[in-house]
Short mmCIF file of C-alpha atoms and ligand atoms in Angstrom, two decimals:
data_model
loop_
_atom_site.label_atom_id
_atom_site.label_comp_id
_atom_site.label_asym_id
_atom_site.label_seq_id
_atom_site.Cartn_x
_atom_site.Cartn_y
_atom_site.Cartn_z
CA MET A 268 152.25 75.53 42.95
CA SER A 269 155.41 74.74 40.96
CA LEU A 270 154.45 77.39 38.41
CA ASN A 271 154.36 80.01 41.14
CA LEU A 272 157.66 78.85 42.54
CA ASP A 273 159.12 79.22 39.06
CA LYS A 274 157.69 82.71 39.12
CA PHE A 275 159.38 83.35 42.45
CA LYS A 276 162.71 82.20 41.03
CA SER A 277 162.34 84.54 38.08
CA VAL A 278 161.50 87.43 40.44
CA ILE A 279 164.70 86.78 42.40
CA SER A 280 166.90 86.55 39.32
CA HIS A 281 165.24 89.59 37.72
CA ALA A 282 165.87 91.56 40.92
CA LYS A 283 169.57 90.82 40.65
CA GLU A 284 170.02 91.03 36.89
CA TYR A 285 168.32 94.42 36.60
CA GLY A 286 169.90 96.12 39.61
CA PHE A 287 167.12 95.93 42.21
CA ILE A 288 168.50 93.69 44.95
CA PHE A 289 171.87 92.11 45.68
CA GLN A 290 172.83 89.63 48.36
CA SER A 291 174.70 91.44 51.15
CA SER A 292 178.49 90.95 51.07
CA GLU A 293 178.12 88.80 47.96
CA ILE A 294 181.85 88.70 47.20
CA TYR A 295 182.29 86.96 50.57
CA ASP A 296 179.57 84.44 49.66
CA GLY A 297 176.88 86.56 51.24
CA LEU A 298 175.29 86.90 54.65
CA SER A 299 172.17 84.84 55.04
CA ALA A 300 168.85 86.72 54.95
CA VAL A 301 170.52 90.12 54.58
CA TYR A 302 170.15 92.03 51.31
CA ASP A 303 171.29 95.27 49.69
CA TYR A 304 169.09 97.46 47.52
CA ALA A 305 170.77 98.27 44.22
CA GLN A 306 170.54 101.34 41.97
CA ASN A 307 166.98 100.68 40.74
CA GLY A 308 165.82 98.97 43.91
CA VAL A 309 166.63 101.92 46.12
CA GLU A 310 164.54 104.23 43.91
CA LEU A 311 161.54 101.91 44.02
CA LYS A 312 161.94 101.44 47.77
CA ASN A 313 162.20 105.21 48.35
CA ASN A 314 159.08 105.77 46.26
CA ILE A 315 157.06 103.18 48.20
CA ARG A 316 158.18 104.78 51.46
CA GLN A 317 157.31 108.23 50.15
CA TYR A 318 153.84 107.10 49.05
CA TRP A 319 153.21 105.58 52.47
CA TRP A 320 154.51 108.71 54.24
CA LYS A 321 152.46 111.05 52.09
CA SER A 322 149.22 109.12 52.59
CA MET A 323 149.70 108.23 56.25
CA VAL A 324 151.40 111.35 57.64
CA GLN A 325 150.98 114.34 55.36
CA MET A 326 147.41 113.58 54.23
CA HIS A 327 146.22 113.26 57.83
CA ASP A 328 145.91 116.45 59.91
CA ASN A 329 146.23 114.47 63.11
CA ILE A 330 149.26 112.30 62.31
CA VAL A 331 152.89 113.43 62.58
CA GLY A 332 156.14 111.60 61.95
CA ILE A 333 159.34 111.02 63.87
CA ASP A 334 162.64 109.23 63.26
CA SER A 335 163.84 107.60 66.46
CA ALA A 336 167.18 105.87 67.03
CA VAL A 337 167.80 102.18 66.40
CA LEU A 338 169.60 101.90 69.76
CA MET A 339 167.44 102.43 72.82
CA HIS A 340 167.82 102.15 76.57
CA PRO A 341 167.85 98.41 77.43
CA THR A 342 164.95 98.77 79.88
CA VAL A 343 162.70 99.66 76.92
CA TRP A 344 162.82 95.99 75.89
CA LYS A 345 162.10 94.77 79.41
CA ALA A 346 159.06 97.05 79.58
CA SER A 347 157.80 96.13 76.12
CA GLY A 348 157.97 92.42 76.93
CA HIS A 349 160.52 91.64 74.23
CA VAL A 350 163.18 90.34 76.63
CA ASP A 351 160.77 87.82 78.10
CA ALA A 352 158.38 87.08 75.30
CA PHE A 353 159.78 87.92 71.86
CA ASN A 354 160.39 84.28 71.13
CA ASP A 355 159.70 81.88 68.34
CA PRO A 356 159.19 78.17 69.06
CA LEU A 357 161.86 76.25 67.17
CA ILE A 358 162.18 72.57 66.39
CA ASP A 359 164.96 70.61 64.69
CA ASN A 360 164.73 67.61 62.46
CA LYS A 361 167.33 65.15 63.72
CA ASP A 362 167.96 63.63 60.29
CA SER A 363 168.34 66.72 58.10
CA LYS A 364 169.66 68.84 61.03
CA LYS A 365 167.39 71.60 59.68
CA ARG A 366 165.71 74.04 62.03
CA TYR A 367 162.09 75.13 61.67
CA ARG A 368 159.59 77.36 63.40
CA ALA A 369 157.22 74.87 64.98
CA ASP A 370 154.20 77.15 64.50
CA VAL A 371 155.07 77.65 60.82
CA LEU A 372 155.23 73.87 60.24
CA VAL A 373 151.69 73.59 61.59
CA GLU A 374 150.47 76.63 59.66
CA ASP A 375 151.96 75.26 56.43
CA TYR A 376 150.12 72.00 57.09
CA CYS A 377 146.86 73.99 57.32
CA ALA A 378 147.75 75.89 54.15
CA LYS A 379 147.86 72.52 52.38
CA ILE A 380 144.33 71.76 53.55
CA GLU A 381 143.32 75.18 52.28
CA GLY A 382 144.81 74.20 48.94
CA LYS A 383 142.46 71.21 48.90
CA ILE A 384 139.50 73.49 49.58
CA GLU A 385 140.55 75.73 46.68
CA LYS A 386 140.71 72.66 44.42
CA GLU A 387 137.19 71.56 45.40
CA ILE A 388 135.90 75.06 44.69
CA LYS A 389 137.60 75.14 41.30
CA LYS A 390 136.14 71.76 40.38
CA ALA A 391 132.65 72.83 41.44
CA THR A 392 132.94 76.14 39.58
CA LYS A 393 133.64 74.18 36.41
CA ARG A 394 130.83 71.69 37.07
CA PHE A 395 128.09 74.18 37.92
CA GLY A 396 129.11 77.01 35.58
CA ASP A 397 127.12 80.24 35.88
CA SER A 398 124.71 78.90 38.47
CA PHE A 399 127.56 78.30 40.96
CA ASP A 400 127.08 79.96 44.34
CA LYS A 401 130.51 79.88 45.98
CA GLU A 402 129.35 81.07 49.39
CA GLN A 403 126.61 78.43 49.58
CA PHE A 404 128.98 75.71 48.39
CA ILE A 405 131.54 76.55 51.10
CA ASN A 406 128.84 76.55 53.79
CA THR A 407 127.11 73.32 52.79
CA ASN A 408 129.58 70.98 51.10
CA PRO A 409 130.41 68.31 53.72
CA ARG A 410 133.98 67.83 52.54
CA ILE A 411 134.73 71.55 52.74
CA ILE A 412 133.05 71.85 56.13
CA GLY A 413 135.25 68.99 57.31
CA TYR A 414 138.41 70.64 56.01
CA ASN A 415 137.50 73.98 57.58
CA ASN A 416 136.72 72.38 60.93
CA LYS A 417 140.02 70.56 60.84
CA ILE A 418 141.94 73.78 60.15
CA SER A 419 140.13 75.61 62.90
CA ASP A 420 140.71 72.77 65.43
CA ILE A 421 144.41 72.65 64.64
CA LEU A 422 144.93 76.40 64.77
CA SER A 423 143.05 76.89 68.01
CA ARG A 424 144.99 74.07 69.66
CA LEU A 425 148.25 75.62 68.44
CA ALA A 426 147.17 79.04 69.69
CA LYS A 427 146.23 77.64 73.08
CA SER A 428 149.45 75.67 73.53
CA LEU A 429 151.59 78.64 72.55
CA GLU A 430 149.68 80.92 74.88
CA ASN A 431 150.12 78.46 77.75
CA GLU A 432 153.78 77.94 76.85
CA ASP A 433 152.93 74.25 76.49
CA LEU A 434 155.73 73.44 74.05
CA GLU A 435 155.33 69.72 74.58
CA ASP A 436 151.84 69.92 73.14
CA VAL A 437 153.11 71.89 70.13
CA ARG A 438 155.48 68.97 69.49
CA ASN A 439 152.69 66.45 70.05
CA LEU A 440 150.58 68.28 67.50
CA ILE A 441 153.37 68.05 64.91
CA ILE A 442 153.73 64.32 65.62
CA GLU A 443 149.96 63.69 65.53
CA LEU A 444 149.57 65.51 62.23
CA GLU A 445 152.46 63.37 60.92
CA ILE A 446 154.26 66.44 59.63
CA VAL A 447 157.50 65.51 57.93
CA CYS A 448 160.68 67.50 57.36
CA PRO A 449 160.57 68.81 53.76
CA ILE A 450 164.28 67.98 53.37
CA SER A 451 164.69 64.53 54.98
CA GLY A 452 161.06 63.44 54.78
CA SER A 453 161.36 62.09 58.33
CA LYS A 454 159.29 62.64 61.48
CA ASN A 455 162.33 62.49 63.72
CA TRP A 456 161.78 65.75 65.63
CA THR A 457 163.56 67.23 68.68
CA ASP A 458 161.70 68.95 71.50
CA VAL A 459 160.33 72.44 70.84
CA LYS A 460 162.35 75.28 72.41
CA GLN A 461 161.85 79.00 72.67
CA PHE A 462 164.36 81.26 70.94
CA ASN A 463 164.63 85.03 71.51
CA LEU A 464 164.79 86.95 68.25
CA MET A 465 166.57 90.09 69.42
CA PHE A 466 170.13 90.86 68.33
CA GLY A 467 172.34 91.89 71.21
CA THR A 468 175.13 94.45 70.98
CA LYS A 469 177.33 96.40 73.39
CA LEU A 470 177.70 100.07 74.24
CA GLY A 471 181.02 101.24 75.70
CA ALA A 472 184.72 100.67 75.22
CA SER A 473 185.84 98.22 77.88
CA ALA A 474 184.35 94.78 78.29
CA ASP A 475 183.62 95.10 82.03
CA THR A 476 181.82 98.43 81.86
CA ALA A 477 180.00 97.92 78.58
CA THR A 478 176.20 97.95 78.64
CA ASP A 479 174.25 95.27 76.84
CA LEU A 480 171.91 96.74 74.27
CA PHE A 481 169.58 95.36 71.63
CA LEU A 482 169.10 96.37 68.04
CA ARG A 483 165.43 97.31 67.93
CA PRO A 484 163.19 94.46 66.69
CA GLU A 485 160.41 96.93 65.82
CA THR A 486 160.16 100.68 65.40
CA ALA A 487 157.03 101.04 67.55
CA GLN A 488 158.81 101.43 70.89
CA GLY A 489 160.60 104.58 69.68
CA ILE A 490 157.13 106.06 69.24
CA PHE A 491 155.79 104.98 72.64
CA VAL A 492 158.71 106.43 74.59
CA ASN A 493 158.27 109.72 72.71
CA PHE A 494 154.50 109.81 73.16
CA LEU A 495 154.43 112.73 75.61
CA ASN A 496 157.28 114.62 73.91
CA VAL A 497 155.36 114.67 70.65
CA GLN A 498 151.97 115.25 72.24
CA LYS A 499 153.19 118.26 74.20
CA THR A 500 155.51 119.89 71.65
CA GLY A 501 153.05 119.27 68.81
CA ARG A 502 150.03 120.22 70.97
CA MET A 503 148.35 117.06 69.70
CA LYS A 504 144.81 116.25 70.73
CA ILE A 505 143.54 112.71 71.03
CA PRO A 506 142.86 110.94 68.71
CA PHE A 507 146.22 111.43 67.00
CA GLY A 508 148.93 109.32 65.44
CA ILE A 509 152.72 109.16 65.35
CA ALA A 510 154.37 107.44 62.42
CA GLN A 511 157.86 106.41 61.50
CA THR A 512 159.79 104.34 59.02
CA GLY A 513 163.09 102.68 59.82
CA LYS A 514 165.24 99.63 60.23
CA ALA A 515 164.38 96.76 62.54
CA PHE A 516 166.43 93.66 63.29
CA ARG A 517 165.36 90.11 64.09
CA ASN A 518 167.49 87.01 64.38
CA GLU A 519 164.97 84.98 62.38
CA ILE A 520 165.28 81.21 62.70
CA VAL A 521 164.08 80.40 59.26
CA ALA A 522 164.92 82.99 56.68
CA ARG A 523 164.59 81.43 53.27
CA GLN A 524 162.16 83.52 51.30
CA PHE A 525 164.36 86.22 49.79
CA ILE A 526 163.36 89.64 51.15
CA PHE A 527 160.13 88.30 52.66
CA ARG A 528 161.90 87.35 55.87
CA MET A 529 165.12 89.22 56.52
CA ARG A 530 167.30 89.66 59.57
CA GLU A 531 167.62 93.40 58.88
CA PHE A 532 164.52 94.97 57.39
CA GLU A 533 162.52 98.16 57.33
CA GLN A 534 159.15 98.87 58.87
CA MET A 535 156.62 101.62 58.26
CA GLU A 536 154.56 101.94 61.42
CA MET A 537 151.90 104.25 62.74
CA GLN A 538 150.65 104.25 66.32
CA PHE A 539 147.26 105.88 66.73
CA PHE A 540 146.44 107.04 70.28
CA VAL A 541 142.76 106.95 71.19
CA LYS A 542 140.46 107.31 74.17
CA PRO A 543 140.03 103.98 75.99
CA GLY A 544 136.76 102.36 74.96
CA THR A 545 136.96 103.70 71.39
CA GLN A 546 139.73 101.39 70.21
CA ALA A 547 137.42 98.82 68.60
CA ASP A 548 135.98 101.48 66.26
CA TRP A 549 139.42 102.82 65.37
CA TYR A 550 140.72 99.32 64.80
CA LYS A 551 137.92 98.74 62.30
CA LYS A 552 138.57 102.10 60.64
CA TRP A 553 142.30 101.50 60.28
CA LYS A 554 141.72 98.03 58.87
CA GLU A 555 139.55 99.59 56.16
CA THR A 556 141.89 102.52 55.54
CA ARG A 557 144.93 100.32 55.15
CA MET A 558 143.15 97.94 52.79
CA LYS A 559 142.11 100.92 50.66
CA TRP A 560 145.75 102.01 50.55
CA HIS A 561 146.76 98.62 49.21
CA LEU A 562 143.96 98.51 46.68
CA SER A 563 144.93 101.98 45.44
CA LEU A 564 148.03 100.39 43.91
CA GLY A 565 145.87 98.44 41.49
CA MET A 566 147.40 95.03 42.16
CA GLY A 567 144.03 93.26 42.23
CA GLU A 568 141.49 92.85 45.01
CA ASP A 569 141.77 89.05 44.85
CA ASN A 570 145.41 89.24 45.86
CA TYR A 571 144.60 90.53 49.35
CA ARG A 572 142.76 89.09 52.30
CA PHE A 573 142.42 89.73 56.02
CA HIS A 574 143.53 87.12 58.49
CA ASP A 575 142.07 87.83 61.91
CA HIS A 576 144.25 86.43 64.68
CA GLU A 577 143.13 83.67 67.00
CA LYS A 578 146.33 83.83 68.99
CA LEU A 579 146.73 87.36 70.29
CA ALA A 580 150.07 88.84 71.32
CA HIS A 581 150.39 89.66 75.01
CA TYR A 582 149.57 93.32 74.38
CA ALA A 583 146.61 93.04 71.98
CA ASP A 584 142.82 92.89 72.28
CA ALA A 585 142.36 92.43 68.53
CA ALA A 586 144.71 91.83 65.62
CA SER A 587 144.51 91.17 61.93
CA ASP A 588 146.98 90.72 59.11
CA ILE A 589 146.57 91.95 55.59
CA GLU A 590 147.86 89.01 53.61
CA PHE A 591 149.11 89.25 50.03
CA ASN A 592 149.19 86.57 47.40
CA PHE A 593 152.96 86.23 47.01
CA PRO A 594 154.31 83.69 44.47
CA PHE A 595 154.63 81.27 47.42
CA GLY A 596 151.05 81.82 48.59
CA PHE A 597 149.10 84.20 50.84
CA LYS A 598 151.39 85.58 53.57
CA GLU A 599 151.39 88.48 55.99
CA LEU A 600 152.22 91.84 54.47
CA GLU A 601 150.93 94.17 57.17
CA GLY A 602 149.65 93.86 60.73
CA ILE A 603 146.87 95.95 62.28
CA HIS A 604 146.85 95.62 66.04
CA SER A 605 144.72 97.02 68.80
CA ARG A 606 147.44 97.20 71.48
CA THR A 607 145.27 98.48 74.34
CA ASP A 608 147.06 100.76 76.85
CA PHE A 609 149.68 98.06 77.46
CA ASP A 610 152.75 99.81 76.05
CA LEU A 611 152.26 103.22 77.65
CA LYS A 612 151.41 101.66 81.01
CA GLN A 613 154.47 99.43 80.90
CA HIS A 614 156.78 102.33 80.06
CA GLN A 615 155.16 104.38 82.78
CA GLU A 616 155.82 101.63 85.29
CA PHE A 617 159.39 100.86 84.23
CA SER A 618 160.51 104.49 83.77
CA GLY A 619 158.64 105.91 86.74
CA LYS A 620 157.53 108.81 84.47
CA LYS A 621 153.88 109.60 84.00
CA LEU A 622 152.77 108.87 80.44
CA GLN A 623 149.21 110.10 80.51
CA TYR A 624 147.16 112.45 78.42
CA TYR A 625 145.27 115.30 79.98
CA ASP A 626 141.91 115.66 78.26
CA ASN A 627 140.99 119.34 78.37
CA GLU A 628 137.33 118.75 77.61
CA LEU A 629 136.82 115.93 80.11
CA LYS A 630 139.14 117.63 82.61
CA GLU A 631 140.78 114.31 83.40
CA SER A 632 143.96 112.34 82.66
CA TYR A 633 144.04 108.88 81.18
CA THR A 634 146.38 106.41 79.47
CA PRO A 635 145.36 106.26 75.81
CA CYS A 636 144.86 103.01 73.94
CA VAL A 637 146.80 102.37 70.77
CA VAL A 638 145.81 101.05 67.37
CA GLU A 639 148.86 100.26 65.27
CA THR A 640 149.37 99.72 61.57
CA SER A 641 152.68 98.03 60.82
CA ILE A 642 153.88 97.15 57.36
CA GLY A 643 157.22 95.77 56.18
CA LEU A 644 158.66 97.98 53.45
CA ASP A 645 160.66 95.08 52.02
CA ARG A 646 157.58 92.84 51.90
CA MET A 647 155.72 95.62 50.12
CA PHE A 648 158.62 95.86 47.67
CA LEU A 649 158.42 92.11 47.06
CA ALA A 650 154.65 92.25 46.59
CA ILE A 651 155.03 94.99 43.96
CA LEU A 652 157.98 93.39 42.21
CA SER A 653 156.41 89.93 41.99
CA ASN A 654 153.00 91.23 40.98
CA SER A 655 154.31 93.52 38.27
CA LEU A 656 156.81 91.20 36.61
CA LYS A 657 155.22 89.97 33.37
CA GLU A 658 156.44 87.93 30.47
CA GLU A 659 154.43 89.02 27.41
CA MET A 660 154.06 87.48 24.00
CA LEU A 661 154.15 90.16 21.29
CA ASP A 662 152.49 90.26 17.85
CA ASN A 663 155.71 89.36 16.09
CA ASN A 664 156.00 86.18 18.19
CA THR A 665 158.81 87.53 20.34
CA THR A 666 158.47 87.99 24.10
CA ARG A 667 159.21 90.93 26.33
CA THR A 668 159.83 91.11 30.05
CA VAL A 669 158.10 94.08 31.55
CA LEU A 670 157.67 95.43 35.07
CA LYS A 671 154.20 96.91 35.22
CA ILE A 672 154.81 98.94 38.37
CA PRO A 673 152.36 101.80 39.04
CA PRO A 674 154.04 104.79 37.30
CA PHE A 675 154.39 106.86 40.48
CA LEU A 676 156.46 104.13 42.10
CA CYS A 677 158.79 103.39 39.17
CA PRO A 678 162.54 103.94 39.62
CA TYR A 679 162.67 106.15 36.51
CA LYS A 680 159.69 108.03 35.16
CA VAL A 681 161.20 108.79 31.77
CA ALA A 682 163.99 107.51 29.54
CA LEU A 683 165.52 109.79 26.90
CA LEU A 684 166.53 107.93 23.75
CA PRO A 685 168.06 109.65 20.71
CA LEU A 686 167.14 107.53 17.71
CA VAL A 687 170.73 107.55 16.45
CA LYS A 688 174.00 108.64 18.00
CA LYS A 689 174.63 111.39 15.43
CA ASP A 690 173.09 114.33 13.57
CA GLY A 691 172.79 116.34 16.78
CA LEU A 692 170.04 114.07 18.19
CA PRO A 693 171.98 113.15 21.39
CA GLN A 694 172.39 116.85 22.21
CA ILE A 695 168.65 117.52 21.89
CA ALA A 696 167.90 114.45 24.02
CA LYS A 697 170.40 115.60 26.65
CA ASP A 698 168.87 119.07 26.74
CA ILE A 699 165.44 117.54 27.41
CA TYR A 700 167.01 115.23 30.00
CA ASN A 701 168.59 118.19 31.81
CA THR A 702 165.27 120.02 31.95
CA LEU A 703 163.24 117.04 33.10
CA LYS A 704 165.68 115.83 35.76
CA LEU A 705 164.74 118.72 38.01
CA GLU A 706 161.22 117.37 38.22
CA PHE A 707 161.52 113.59 37.74
CA ASN A 708 164.05 110.79 37.99
CA VAL A 709 165.13 110.48 34.37
CA THR A 710 167.57 108.22 32.56
CA TYR A 711 169.40 108.55 29.25
CA ASP A 712 170.38 105.74 26.89
CA GLU A 713 171.91 105.99 23.43
CA LYS A 714 173.48 102.53 23.08
CA ASP A 715 172.06 99.81 20.74
CA ALA A 716 169.01 99.85 18.49
CA VAL A 717 166.01 101.68 19.92
CA GLY A 718 163.98 98.43 20.18
CA ARG A 719 166.56 96.95 22.54
CA ARG A 720 166.59 100.13 24.56
CA TYR A 721 162.81 99.92 24.93
CA ARG A 722 163.22 96.37 26.26
CA ARG A 723 165.79 97.50 28.82
CA GLN A 724 163.44 100.21 30.05
CA ASP A 725 160.49 97.76 30.11
CA ALA A 726 162.54 95.44 32.32
CA ILE A 727 163.10 98.14 34.94
CA GLY A 728 159.55 99.48 34.63
CA THR A 729 160.17 102.91 33.07
CA PRO A 730 156.65 104.02 32.10
CA TYR A 731 157.62 106.57 29.39
CA CYS A 732 160.33 106.54 26.74
CA ILE A 733 160.95 109.71 24.77
CA THR A 734 162.55 109.25 21.38
CA VAL A 735 164.27 112.14 19.66
CA ASP A 736 164.41 111.61 15.87
CA HIS A 737 165.15 113.63 12.77
CA GLN A 738 161.64 115.06 12.70
CA THR A 739 162.37 116.61 16.10
CA LYS A 740 164.88 118.90 14.39
CA ASP A 741 162.27 120.02 11.87
CA ASP A 742 159.21 120.57 14.00
CA ASN A 743 160.28 120.39 17.70
CA THR A 744 158.19 117.29 18.43
CA ILE A 745 159.19 114.00 20.02
CA THR A 746 157.50 110.60 20.40
CA ILE A 747 156.50 109.26 23.78
CA ARG A 748 156.05 105.52 24.10
CA GLU A 749 153.92 104.17 26.91
CA ARG A 750 155.24 101.03 28.59
CA ASP A 751 152.09 98.91 28.98
CA SER A 752 150.29 99.62 25.71
CA MET A 753 153.52 100.28 23.77
CA GLN A 754 151.54 103.01 21.97
CA GLN A 755 153.44 106.03 20.74
CA VAL A 756 152.21 109.59 20.48
CA ARG A 757 153.92 112.60 19.00
CA ILE A 758 153.84 115.80 21.02
CA PRO A 759 155.62 119.18 20.99
CA LEU A 760 158.73 119.56 23.16
CA THR A 761 156.99 122.27 25.12
CA ASP A 762 154.24 119.86 26.27
CA ILE A 763 156.49 117.08 27.60
CA GLU A 764 156.69 118.14 31.22
CA LYS A 765 152.96 118.55 31.67
CA TYR A 766 152.22 115.35 29.77
CA ILE A 767 154.49 113.29 32.04
CA LYS A 768 153.58 115.09 35.25
CA ASP A 769 149.90 114.27 34.87
CA LYS A 770 150.67 110.62 34.39
CA VAL A 771 153.30 109.92 37.04
CA SER A 772 151.93 111.90 39.95
CA PHE A 773 150.44 109.99 42.87
CA ASN A 774 148.06 112.86 43.63
CA PRO A 775 145.00 111.48 41.79
CA THR A 776 145.47 108.13 43.54
CA LEU A 777 145.77 109.80 46.93
CA LEU A 778 142.69 111.90 46.32
CA ALA A 779 140.64 108.91 45.17
CA MET A 780 141.40 106.95 48.36
P1 ATP B 134 155.78 87.06 60.78
O1 ATP B 134 154.60 86.39 61.43
O2 ATP B 134 155.80 86.94 59.29
O3 ATP B 134 157.09 86.74 61.43
P2 ATP B 134 155.24 89.26 62.49
O4 ATP B 134 153.80 89.04 62.80
O5 ATP B 134 156.27 88.90 63.48
O6 ATP B 134 155.60 88.64 61.05
P3 ATP B 134 155.11 92.05 63.03
O7 ATP B 134 155.90 91.96 64.26
O8 ATP B 134 153.64 92.29 63.12
O9 ATP B 134 155.42 90.79 62.10
O10 ATP B 134 155.79 93.17 62.10
C1 ATP B 134 155.05 94.00 61.24
C2 ATP B 134 155.47 93.85 59.80
O11 ATP B 134 156.88 93.88 59.66
C3 ATP B 134 155.06 92.52 59.19
O12 ATP B 134 153.73 92.55 58.73
C4 ATP B 134 156.04 92.38 58.06
O13 ATP B 134 155.60 93.07 56.90
C5 ATP B 134 157.29 93.07 58.58
N1 ATP B 134 158.27 92.07 59.03
C6 ATP B 134 158.28 91.41 60.20
N2 ATP B 134 159.34 90.59 60.26
C7 ATP B 134 160.00 90.73 59.09
C8 ATP B 134 161.19 90.16 58.55
N3 ATP B 134 161.92 89.29 59.24
N4 ATP B 134 161.58 90.53 57.31
C9 ATP B 134 160.87 91.43 56.60
N5 ATP B 134 159.75 92.01 57.06
C10 ATP B 134 159.32 91.68 58.28
#
């Protein structure tokens, strides 16, 4: 555990040192849980968004995108249930005066039991060697069965109490499990209270006439209220999807895990409208499709798992998270929700406008059901950054820090490095730079020895470094060094563009999905 937390610390400091992420308003000591993307971070973030957009919108004939406003009519949030139910249960420790999400305290307790299960499995793997059958061991080992039953009892009680708004029982559970505050170590807990996560703001100049608004806590509602606009103007036939990416705001109670939990963050959501009765099949399909998307990034199958929800949100008839193995453990990266016809019906009721689909084949109108895929762009960024940051020992006993980001997501695709700052080499390198920059994001560096420049490019993940040397002047060839293998090849100037293009395009990955 401590090793991973060390890893997390190095991810955070790398993000700052190499221009990926800065604390917001840092010169004023920062604003808690709000972050700015720096010069390299914004490129990586844009590329992740573009890859999502390409695969979710442009690769699907029946999905289109929109970009709706952050500010919406206040009744939207009444209809969606956010005014009444977008709450987190909070609890304070009286000794440390620290505030926690009560459900997270209980879930963390269960994660510890899971850690024990993992340990037992590791021990048994060692003991039984090749003949070890993990599945059988989990299903028959009495200690593991006991742990799993305990987790399931705790989580279903938590789910039930939260659903029934029985906050006293949530507190009782924390007391019974003897959960202590990680700061004070005490069990001196206050009552559990509900806390609404929406940020309020005002529209209008004078205090008495101003309207109370909310900053949107999710992008989905902008899609629901535009459902008929898009369906009609795009002549969309069910099943079809509407996607969008954009900022969302939540006044999170506990926001301590860098960009994992922010108060201002970005979502990439897709709402898929289907005929009622078919939602279970689409839910299954979108779970599979989204997992394939994640696996296409090559970050390792073992680093992902589904977590099917026991406690369902008020609008859902099924829900699952795709969890990723962050340095601080498996946590939600994306949610896939079968939202029934709840949202459209609510907006129909609150707006008084009909939000139904006329099915030309069936010759009837109905309210479609919705299957949603919702991923946090910042969490995806953190998953990629933490998974790709490697400290490698080299043959000459030195180390290098390298970001092994999939090439199509890297901030820069190519770095142009003249071997020396004289003999006309910088000019040749600049000429190549000027040609390539039309096609790719390219950087140029002529300062310091070439080895140090390679290290700088490794640290920001640049997959290809082109070195212009004296031989270039003789035979119009350059060397290209590949980031991960550090192998160099010599190729003619005229082949550079094609060589790079083949390697940094996301097309083969999209086609293989
Ligand atoms: P959590 O349980 O972690 O609070 P959630 O279940 O409330 O998340 P959803 O409402 O399903 O999250 O939002 C969809 C996605 O948006 C999440 O899977 C996550 O990637 C992202 N997300 C939600 N809240 C935040 C946040 N505060 N900071 C960054 N990303 C977030």
